[in-house]
Coordinates of C-alpha atoms and ligand atoms in Angstrom, one line a residue:
M73 CA 31.0 27.9 12.8
N74 CA 27.8 26.0 11.6
P75 CA 26.1 27.7 8.6
F76 CA 22.7 28.0 10.5
Y77 CA 24.1 29.8 13.6
L78 CA 21.7 32.9 14.4
R79 CA 20.5 32.8 10.8
N80 CA 16.8 32.7 9.7
F81 CA 15.6 29.8 8.0
L82 CA 13.0 31.2 5.5
K83 CA 13.5 29.3 2.3
L84 CA 16.0 26.6 1.1
N85 CA 17.8 28.5 -1.4
D86 CA 19.2 31.1 1.5
F87 CA 21.6 28.2 1.8
K88 CA 23.9 26.3 0.0
K89 CA 23.9 22.5 -1.0
K90 CA 26.7 21.6 1.5
D91 CA 24.6 23.4 4.5
I92 CA 21.6 21.2 3.9
L93 CA 23.6 18.3 3.7
F94 CA 25.7 19.1 6.9
L95 CA 21.9 19.6 8.8
L96 CA 20.5 16.1 7.0
K97 CA 23.9 14.6 8.4
F98 CA 23.2 16.3 12.0
S99 CA 19.6 15.1 11.5
K100 CA 20.6 11.5 11.2
T101 CA 22.9 11.4 14.0
I102 CA 20.3 13.1 16.4
K103 CA 17.6 10.8 15.1
L104 CA 19.7 7.9 16.4
K105 CA 20.9 9.4 19.7
K106 CA 17.2 9.7 20.5
L107 CA 16.6 6.1 19.4
I108 CA 19.3 4.8 21.5
K109 CA 18.3 7.1 24.3
K110 CA 21.5 9.1 24.4
E111 CA 20.4 12.6 23.3
K112 CA 21.9 15.4 25.5
K113 CA 20.1 18.6 26.1
Y114 CA 21.8 21.5 24.6
L115 CA 18.8 24.1 24.7
K116 CA 18.2 24.3 28.4
N117 CA 18.2 27.9 28.8
K118 CA 16.3 28.7 25.3
N119 CA 12.9 30.1 24.9
I120 CA 11.1 29.5 21.5
A121 CA 7.9 31.1 20.3
L122 CA 5.7 29.3 18.2
I123 CA 3.4 31.5 15.8
F124 CA 0.5 29.8 13.9
E125 CA -2.0 31.8 12.0
K126 CA -3.0 28.5 10.3
E127 CA -4.0 25.1 11.5
S128 CA -1.0 22.2 11.9
T129 CA -0.6 18.8 13.1
R130 CA 3.0 17.8 12.0
T131 CA 4.9 21.4 12.2
R132 CA 3.5 22.3 15.9
C133 CA 4.2 18.6 17.3
S134 CA 7.5 18.5 15.8
F135 CA 9.0 22.1 16.9
E136 CA 7.3 21.4 20.4
I137 CA 8.8 17.6 20.4
A138 CA 12.2 18.8 19.2
S139 CA 12.3 21.8 21.6
F140 CA 11.2 19.4 25.0
D141 CA 13.6 16.6 23.7
Q142 CA 16.3 19.6 24.0
G143 CA 15.3 21.1 27.0
A144 CA 13.8 24.5 25.6
K145 CA 10.6 25.9 26.6
T146 CA 7.9 26.7 23.9
T147 CA 4.8 29.3 23.8
Y148 CA 2.3 28.5 21.6
L149 CA 0.3 31.5 20.0
G150 CA -2.4 30.2 17.8
P151 CA -4.7 32.3 15.6
G152 CA -6.5 35.0 17.6
D153 CA -3.9 34.5 20.5
T154 CA -1.8 37.7 20.0
H155 CA -2.6 41.3 18.7
L156 CA -0.6 40.5 15.6
G157 CA -2.2 41.8 12.5
Y158 CA -4.8 43.3 14.2
K159 CA -4.2 45.8 17.1
E160 CA -0.3 45.3 16.7
S161 CA 2.1 45.5 13.6
I162 CA 4.3 42.8 12.7
E163 CA 7.0 45.0 13.4
D164 CA 6.2 45.7 17.0
T165 CA 5.2 42.1 17.8
A166 CA 8.8 41.1 16.5
E167 CA 10.4 43.5 18.3
T168 CA 8.9 42.5 21.5
L169 CA 9.2 39.0 20.6
G170 CA 12.8 39.2 19.9
K171 CA 13.6 40.6 23.1
I172 CA 12.2 38.0 25.3
Y173 CA 12.7 34.9 23.0
D174 CA 15.5 33.0 21.5
G175 CA 13.7 31.9 18.3
I176 CA 10.3 32.1 16.7
L177 CA 8.7 29.7 14.5
Y178 CA 6.2 31.0 12.1
R179 CA 3.4 29.4 10.0
G180 CA 1.5 32.3 8.3
H181 CA -0.2 33.4 5.2
Q182 CA 2.2 35.7 3.5
H183 CA 5.8 35.0 3.1
K184 CA 6.3 38.8 3.3
N185 CA 5.4 38.8 6.4
I186 CA 7.9 36.2 7.8
K187 CA 10.6 38.2 6.1
K188 CA 9.4 41.3 8.0
L189 CA 9.4 39.3 11.4
A190 CA 12.8 38.0 11.1
K191 CA 14.2 41.7 10.1
Y192 CA 12.7 43.2 13.1
S193 CA 12.9 40.3 15.7
K194 CA 16.5 40.0 14.9
I195 CA 16.6 36.5 16.4
P196 CA 16.2 33.5 14.2
V197 CA 13.1 33.1 12.4
W198 CA 12.1 29.5 11.1
N199 CA 9.4 29.2 8.4
G200 CA 6.9 26.3 9.3
L201 CA 5.0 27.2 5.9
T202 CA 3.8 30.4 4.1
N203 CA 1.8 30.6 1.1
K204 CA 5.1 30.6 -0.8
F205 CA 7.7 27.8 0.8
H206 CA 7.4 24.8 3.1
P207 CA 11.1 24.5 3.8
T208 CA 11.1 22.2 6.8
Q209 CA 8.9 19.7 5.1
I210 CA 11.2 19.2 2.5
L211 CA 14.3 18.9 4.6
S212 CA 12.2 16.2 6.2
D213 CA 11.6 14.8 2.7
L214 CA 15.1 14.9 1.9
L215 CA 16.1 12.9 5.1
T216 CA 13.6 10.3 4.0
I217 CA 14.9 10.0 0.3
K218 CA 18.4 9.4 2.1
E219 CA 17.0 6.7 4.2
I220 CA 15.0 4.8 1.6
F221 CA 17.8 5.2 -1.2
P222 CA 20.7 4.8 0.8
K223 CA 23.0 4.1 -2.3
K224 CA 21.7 6.9 -4.6
K225 CA 23.1 10.4 -4.4
I226 CA 20.2 13.0 -4.3
N227 CA 21.0 14.0 -7.7
K228 CA 20.4 10.8 -9.3
I229 CA 16.8 10.8 -8.1
K230 CA 13.9 11.8 -10.3
I231 CA 10.6 12.9 -8.5
S232 CA 7.5 13.6 -10.2
Y233 CA 4.9 16.0 -8.5
I234 CA 1.6 15.8 -9.6
G235 CA -1.2 18.3 -8.5
D236 CA -1.1 22.0 -7.9
S237 CA 2.3 23.2 -8.9
S238 CA 2.1 26.6 -7.9
N239 CA 1.8 26.0 -4.0
N240 CA 4.2 26.0 -1.3
I241 CA 5.5 22.3 -1.6
S242 CA 6.1 22.4 -5.1
N243 CA 8.1 25.7 -4.7
S244 CA 10.2 24.2 -2.2
L245 CA 10.9 21.1 -4.2
V246 CA 11.8 23.4 -7.0
E247 CA 14.2 24.9 -4.5
A248 CA 15.7 21.6 -3.7
S249 CA 16.1 20.8 -7.1
N250 CA 18.1 23.7 -7.9
L251 CA 20.2 23.0 -4.7
F252 CA 20.6 19.2 -5.5
K253 CA 20.1 19.0 -9.1
F254 CA 17.7 16.3 -9.1
K255 CA 15.3 16.0 -11.9
L256 CA 11.9 17.2 -11.1
S257 CA 8.8 16.9 -13.1
L258 CA 5.9 19.1 -11.9
I259 CA 2.8 17.7 -13.5
S260 CA -0.4 20.1 -13.6
P261 CA -2.8 21.7 -15.6
K262 CA -1.2 24.8 -17.3
E263 CA -3.1 27.3 -15.1
Y264 CA -1.2 25.6 -12.0
F265 CA 2.3 25.7 -13.1
P266 CA 4.7 27.5 -11.0
N267 CA 4.6 31.2 -11.0
K268 CA 7.1 32.4 -14.2
K269 CA 8.8 35.0 -12.3
F270 CA 9.7 32.6 -9.5
L271 CA 10.9 30.1 -11.7
N272 CA 13.1 32.5 -13.6
K273 CA 15.0 33.2 -10.4
Y274 CA 16.9 29.7 -10.7
I275 CA 19.7 30.0 -13.3
N276 CA 20.3 26.6 -12.9
I277 CA 17.2 24.9 -13.1
K278 CA 16.6 24.5 -17.0
N279 CA 17.7 21.3 -17.5
N280 CA 16.2 19.6 -14.2
I281 CA 13.0 20.9 -14.2
F282 CA 10.2 19.8 -16.5
L283 CA 6.8 21.5 -16.8
T284 CA 4.0 19.1 -18.2
D285 CA 0.3 18.7 -18.3
D286 CA 0.8 15.3 -19.5
I287 CA 1.0 12.8 -16.9
E288 CA 2.5 10.0 -18.8
K289 CA 5.4 12.0 -19.9
G290 CA 6.1 13.7 -16.5
I291 CA 6.1 10.3 -14.8
Y292 CA 7.9 7.9 -17.1
K293 CA 10.6 6.0 -15.1
T294 CA 10.5 8.3 -11.9
D295 CA 11.5 7.1 -8.5
I296 CA 9.1 9.0 -6.5
I297 CA 5.7 10.5 -7.3
Y298 CA 4.9 13.4 -4.9
T299 CA 1.6 14.8 -4.2
D300 CA -0.2 17.3 -2.0
V301 CA -3.9 18.9 -1.4
W302 CA -5.4 20.6 -4.1
I303 CA -6.7 23.5 -2.0
S304 CA -3.9 24.7 0.5
M305 CA -4.7 26.4 3.9
G306 CA -5.8 30.1 3.5
E307 CA -6.7 29.6 -0.4
K308 CA -9.7 31.8 -1.6
L309 CA -13.0 29.7 -1.7
K310 CA -13.9 31.4 -4.7
K311 CA -12.0 29.4 -7.2
Q312 CA -12.1 26.0 -5.7
K313 CA -14.9 24.5 -7.8
E314 CA -12.8 25.5 -10.9
K315 CA -9.5 24.4 -9.6
I316 CA -10.8 21.0 -8.5
N317 CA -12.6 20.4 -11.7
K318 CA -9.3 20.9 -13.6
L319 CA -7.2 18.9 -11.1
K320 CA -9.8 16.0 -11.1
N321 CA -7.8 14.1 -13.6
Y322 CA -4.3 14.5 -11.7
Q323 CA -5.4 12.1 -8.9
V324 CA -2.6 9.8 -7.8
N325 CA -4.2 6.2 -8.2
K326 CA -2.9 2.7 -9.3
K327 CA -3.4 3.6 -13.2
I328 CA -1.1 6.7 -12.7
L329 CA 1.3 4.8 -10.9
K330 CA 1.5 2.0 -13.9
L331 CA 2.4 4.7 -16.3
S332 CA 5.8 5.0 -14.5
N333 CA 7.1 2.1 -15.9
N334 CA 8.7 1.7 -12.4
P335 CA 7.7 -1.3 -10.3
F336 CA 9.6 -0.1 -7.2
I337 CA 7.8 3.5 -7.5
K338 CA 7.4 5.3 -4.1
V339 CA 4.7 7.7 -3.2
F340 CA 5.2 10.5 -0.9
H341 CA 2.7 12.9 0.6
C342 CA 3.4 16.0 2.8
L343 CA 0.0 15.4 4.6
P344 CA -2.7 16.1 5.6
A345 CA -4.2 13.9 2.7
L346 CA -7.6 13.3 1.4
H347 CA -7.6 9.7 0.7
N348 CA -11.1 8.6 2.1
T349 CA -14.2 9.8 3.3
K350 CA -13.1 9.9 6.9
T351 CA -12.6 13.8 6.8
V352 CA -15.5 16.2 6.4
F353 CA -13.8 17.9 3.6
G354 CA -12.6 15.0 1.8
K355 CA -16.2 13.5 1.9
K356 CA -17.9 16.7 0.6
I357 CA -15.3 17.1 -2.1
M358 CA -15.7 13.5 -3.2
K359 CA -19.4 13.5 -3.3
Q360 CA -19.3 16.9 -5.2
F361 CA -17.0 16.2 -7.7
N362 CA -17.6 12.5 -8.2
L363 CA -14.3 11.5 -7.3
K364 CA -13.9 7.8 -6.3
N365 CA -11.5 6.4 -3.7
G366 CA -10.0 9.6 -2.5
V367 CA -9.2 13.1 -3.7
E368 CA -5.8 13.9 -4.3
I369 CA -4.6 10.4 -3.8
T370 CA -6.6 7.0 -3.7
E371 CA -6.9 5.0 -0.3
D372 CA -5.4 2.0 -1.9
V373 CA -2.4 3.7 -3.2
F374 CA -2.0 5.6 0.3
N375 CA -2.1 2.4 2.3
A376 CA 0.4 0.6 0.0
N377 CA 2.6 3.7 0.8
K378 CA 1.7 4.6 4.2
K379 CA 5.3 3.5 6.0
I380 CA 7.1 6.0 3.7
I381 CA 4.7 8.8 4.3
F382 CA 4.5 8.6 8.0
Q383 CA 8.3 8.2 7.8
Q384 CA 8.3 11.8 6.1
S385 CA 6.2 13.1 8.8
S386 CA 8.0 11.9 11.8
N387 CA 11.1 12.8 10.3
R388 CA 9.8 16.2 10.9
V389 CA 11.0 16.3 14.3
H390 CA 14.7 15.1 13.6
V391 CA 15.2 18.0 10.9
V392 CA 13.6 20.6 12.9
K393 CA 15.6 19.5 15.9
S394 CA 18.7 19.9 14.0
L395 CA 17.7 23.3 12.7
I396 CA 16.9 24.8 15.8
M397 CA 19.9 23.3 17.9
N398 CA 22.2 24.7 15.0
S399 CA 20.3 28.2 14.8
L400 CA 20.9 28.7 18.6
I401 CA 24.2 27.0 19.6
K402 CA 27.5 28.0 17.7
N403 CA 29.1 24.6 17.8
I404 CA 27.8 21.3 18.6
S405 CA 29.7 17.9 18.4
L406 CA 27.1 15.2 19.3
Ligands
CP13 N1 3.2 18.8 6.5 C1 2.8 19.4 7.4 O1 3.2 20.6 7.6 O2 1.2 19.0 8.2 P1 0.7 20.1 9.2 O3 0.0 21.1 8.5 O4 -0.1 19.2 10.0 O5 2.0 21.0 10.3
NVA14 N1 0.1 23.1 0.3 C1 -0.5 22.8 1.7 C2 0.6 21.8 2.5 C3 0.0 21.4 3.9 C4 1.2 21.0 4.6 C5 -1.0 24.0 2.3 O1 -0.5 24.8 2.2 O2 -2.2 23.7 2.9

């Protein structure tokens, strides 16, 4: 039986390395089947609820397209569309949806809420991002790594994450490093290092994770520089100024790339990215903090790595499709 059947997908470390590898292999095949127009629909009688308490482009679209490609029907429940949290508890909402749907995608504020949703709905619940984790993004990143480094095993890759190392992306990278044993440098001002209690949970991690506020040390001979927005969705506005002032020196720009001493360095970004003045928020932050050419990443670095960054984002469809297929169908031989 496949390891995802009728299980929740709340974080990477609820699974074993071989489970994640199984899903990545499945993703590679289903991606190819779509490309050569040989994809068969396995989810024709399935209904999926998509709960979003926060905004989204990639996660919503990848879950919808993955479902449609496979013949499943979806209901999008955006912020304010349900009684959830205001007039109805998570428990009651979960019981209701659990009797109508086959699976639930949840993007929300508190990780503890997705656990409740999973417990009371009794159908597979997939994490589309919480304050703590963003596991489907990292699945997509792992698939992208396999594609761009076809000859290297994941444990031979070194990733240097620069920015807010206490957010959902860095936490999920920590979990991925714990599973795959790749070297991960988390480079941030000390205030934005991962939560200690969280890190201490991972017994095997000591040799692979390196925390530093020194960019030069963290980036040396790395294969991938990974960055994310400095202010995550739902973060309190009160501390924004202090945070950006601290993170200002951690912008991914050409100067930083050179410090890696790797002329073949790749840059990852989970998106959305603030790399120019074409967004309201980006423009405001660049002006307010006197940032040149972008916020967490400069326009030139973004453009030079665009192909890979959009590969990360389009791979979301294939990993999500593999996830929902294997959560809802016991045995699929493609
Ligand atoms: N990377 C990602 O999850 O993007 P969205 O917020 O657009 O879903
Ligand atoms: N850390 C970001 C990730 C966006 C995909 C956020 O939570 O907003």
